[in-house]
Coordinates of C-alpha atoms in Angstrom, one line a residue:
X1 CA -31.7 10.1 25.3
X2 CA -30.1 10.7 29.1
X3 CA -27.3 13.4 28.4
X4 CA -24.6 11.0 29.3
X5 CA -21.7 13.3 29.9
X6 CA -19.3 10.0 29.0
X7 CA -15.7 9.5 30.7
X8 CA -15.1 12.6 31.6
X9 CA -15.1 15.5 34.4
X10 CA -15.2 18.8 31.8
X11 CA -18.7 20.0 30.7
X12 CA -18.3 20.8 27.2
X13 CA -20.8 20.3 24.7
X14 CA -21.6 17.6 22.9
X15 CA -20.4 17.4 19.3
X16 CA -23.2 15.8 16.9
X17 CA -22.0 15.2 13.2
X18 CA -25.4 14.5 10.4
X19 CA -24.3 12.1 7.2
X20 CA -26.4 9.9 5.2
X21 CA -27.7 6.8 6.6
X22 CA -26.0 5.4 2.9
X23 CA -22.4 5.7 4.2
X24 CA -23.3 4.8 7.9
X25 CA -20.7 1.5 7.7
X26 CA -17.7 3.6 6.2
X27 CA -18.2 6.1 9.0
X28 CA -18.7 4.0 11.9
X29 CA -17.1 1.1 10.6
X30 CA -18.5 -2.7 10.5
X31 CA -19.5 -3.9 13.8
X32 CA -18.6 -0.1 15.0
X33 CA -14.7 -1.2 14.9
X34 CA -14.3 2.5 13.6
X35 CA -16.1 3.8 17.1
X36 CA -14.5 1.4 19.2
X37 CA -11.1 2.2 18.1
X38 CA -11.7 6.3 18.7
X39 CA -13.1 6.0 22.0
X40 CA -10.0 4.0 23.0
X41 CA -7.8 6.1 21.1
X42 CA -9.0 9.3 22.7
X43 CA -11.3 8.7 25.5
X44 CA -14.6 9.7 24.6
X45 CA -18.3 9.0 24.3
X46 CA -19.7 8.3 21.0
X47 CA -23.3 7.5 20.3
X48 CA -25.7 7.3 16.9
X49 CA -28.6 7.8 16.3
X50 CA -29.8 5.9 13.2
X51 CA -33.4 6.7 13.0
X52 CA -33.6 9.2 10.5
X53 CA -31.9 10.0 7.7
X54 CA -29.3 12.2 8.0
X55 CA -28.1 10.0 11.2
X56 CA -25.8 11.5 14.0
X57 CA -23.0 10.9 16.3
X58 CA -22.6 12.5 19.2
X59 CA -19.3 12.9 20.8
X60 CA -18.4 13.7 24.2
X61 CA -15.4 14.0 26.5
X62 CA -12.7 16.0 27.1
X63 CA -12.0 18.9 24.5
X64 CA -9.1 17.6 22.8
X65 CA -10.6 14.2 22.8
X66 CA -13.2 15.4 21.0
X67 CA -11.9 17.8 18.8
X68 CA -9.7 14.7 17.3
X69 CA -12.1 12.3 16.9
X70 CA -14.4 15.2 15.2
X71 CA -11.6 15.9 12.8
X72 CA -11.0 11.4 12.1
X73 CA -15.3 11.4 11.7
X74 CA -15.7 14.5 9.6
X75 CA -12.5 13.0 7.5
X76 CA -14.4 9.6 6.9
X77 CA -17.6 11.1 6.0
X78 CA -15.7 13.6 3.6
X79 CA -14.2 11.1 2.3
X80 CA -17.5 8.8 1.6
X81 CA -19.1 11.8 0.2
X82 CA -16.5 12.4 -2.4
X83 CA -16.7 9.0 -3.6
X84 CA -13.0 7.9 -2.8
X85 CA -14.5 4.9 -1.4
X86 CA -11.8 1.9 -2.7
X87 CA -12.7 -1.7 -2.8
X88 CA -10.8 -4.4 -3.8
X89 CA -10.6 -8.4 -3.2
X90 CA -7.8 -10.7 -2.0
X91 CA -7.9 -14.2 -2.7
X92 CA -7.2 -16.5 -0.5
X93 CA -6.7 -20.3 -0.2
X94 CA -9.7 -21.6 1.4
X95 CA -7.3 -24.2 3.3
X96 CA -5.9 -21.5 5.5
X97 CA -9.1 -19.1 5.6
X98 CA -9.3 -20.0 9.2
X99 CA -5.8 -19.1 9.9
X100 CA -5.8 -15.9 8.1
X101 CA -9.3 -15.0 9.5
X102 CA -8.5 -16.1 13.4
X103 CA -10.9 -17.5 15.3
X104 CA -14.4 -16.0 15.0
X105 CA -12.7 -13.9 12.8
X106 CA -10.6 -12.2 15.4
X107 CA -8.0 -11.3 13.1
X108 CA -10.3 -9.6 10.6
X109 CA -12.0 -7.8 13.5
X110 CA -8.5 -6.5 14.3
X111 CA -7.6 -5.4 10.6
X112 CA -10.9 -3.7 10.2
X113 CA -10.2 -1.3 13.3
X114 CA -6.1 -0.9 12.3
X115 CA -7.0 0.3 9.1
X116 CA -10.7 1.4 9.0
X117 CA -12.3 -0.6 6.8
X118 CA -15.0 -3.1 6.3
X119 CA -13.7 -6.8 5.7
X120 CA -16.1 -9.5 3.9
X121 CA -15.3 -13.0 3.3
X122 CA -16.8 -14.8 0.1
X123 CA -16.2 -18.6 0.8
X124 CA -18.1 -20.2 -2.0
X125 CA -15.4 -20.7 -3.9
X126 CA -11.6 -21.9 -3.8
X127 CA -9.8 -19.5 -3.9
X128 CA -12.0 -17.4 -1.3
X129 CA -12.3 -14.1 -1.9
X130 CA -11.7 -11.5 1.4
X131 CA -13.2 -8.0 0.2
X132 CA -11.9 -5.2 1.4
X133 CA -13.8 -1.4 1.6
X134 CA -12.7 1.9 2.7
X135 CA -10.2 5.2 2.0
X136 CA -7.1 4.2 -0.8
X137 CA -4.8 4.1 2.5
X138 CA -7.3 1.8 4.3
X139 CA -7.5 -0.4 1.6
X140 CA -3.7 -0.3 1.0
X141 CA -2.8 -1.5 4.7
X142 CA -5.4 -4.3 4.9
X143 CA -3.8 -5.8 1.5
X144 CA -0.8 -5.5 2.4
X145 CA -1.6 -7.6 6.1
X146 CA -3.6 -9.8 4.2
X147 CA -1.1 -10.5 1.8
X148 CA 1.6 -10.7 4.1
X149 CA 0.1 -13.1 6.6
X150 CA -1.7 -15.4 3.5
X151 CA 2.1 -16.1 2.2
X152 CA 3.6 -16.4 5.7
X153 CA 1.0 -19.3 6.4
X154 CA 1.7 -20.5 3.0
X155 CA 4.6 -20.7 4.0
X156 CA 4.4 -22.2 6.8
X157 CA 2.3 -25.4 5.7
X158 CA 4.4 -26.5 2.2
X159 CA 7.8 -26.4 4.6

């Protein structure tokens, strides 16, 4: 690996942070929304390594930058050590999956990086089932859009 000092001018170190490779999803988040969402958020580097077990993230930047997105990572890894991993599913009409998904599941995408958490649809049945992992506050948030939006639609389409 190049030592990529990432968006910004200051030198410091890189930070690297070890967890298992079982809780690599919860930490980065599906599709790396989690990553995406902290570079933005504080404008830094971030890169894993996934090719042993413990994997890393390395984060670089600026200091503050850093030091925040440490202390979200180290949070999310605490977290998914201690087991306070919360699923739960929310049913939706398989009419209006596409609505409350988006299209290519842009709305989903969204939701997972709002409220840090892993989205999965299961469409084989009517009602579909949308299943929803991450911390008791993820979790909460994404029902609560999900909800929300399903019964505005609803709504919408027996007026």
């Amino acid at each position: 690996r190049g030592s990529d000092p990432g968006p910004s001018s200051s030198s410091e170190a890189p930070i690297k942070l070890e967890f298992p490779y079982a809780i690599l999803d919860e930490v980065i988040g599906k599709r790396l929304g989690t990553l995406s969402k902290l570079k933005e958020e504080y404008r830094v580097q971030i890169d894993v390594d996934i090719q042993f077990d413990p994997c890393f993230v390395l984060i670089s930047g600026k200091k503050e930058g850093m030091e925040s997105a440490r202390m979200v990572l180290e949070e999310r890894i605490k977290t998914c050590l201690s087991g306070a991993i919360h699923t739960e599913s929310i049913q939706c009409p398989y009419s209006i999956l596409q609505q409350v998904s988006g299209w290519d599941h842009a709305e989903l995408d969204n939701l997972e990086r709002e409220a840090c958490v892993s989205l999965g649809i299961d469409n084989q049945y009517d009602p579909c089932l949308i299943h929803v992992r991450g911390t008791a506050n993820g979790v909460a948030q994404a029902r609560t859009t999900l909800q929300t939006t399903i019964q505005e639609i609803e709504g919408r389409t027996s007026a």
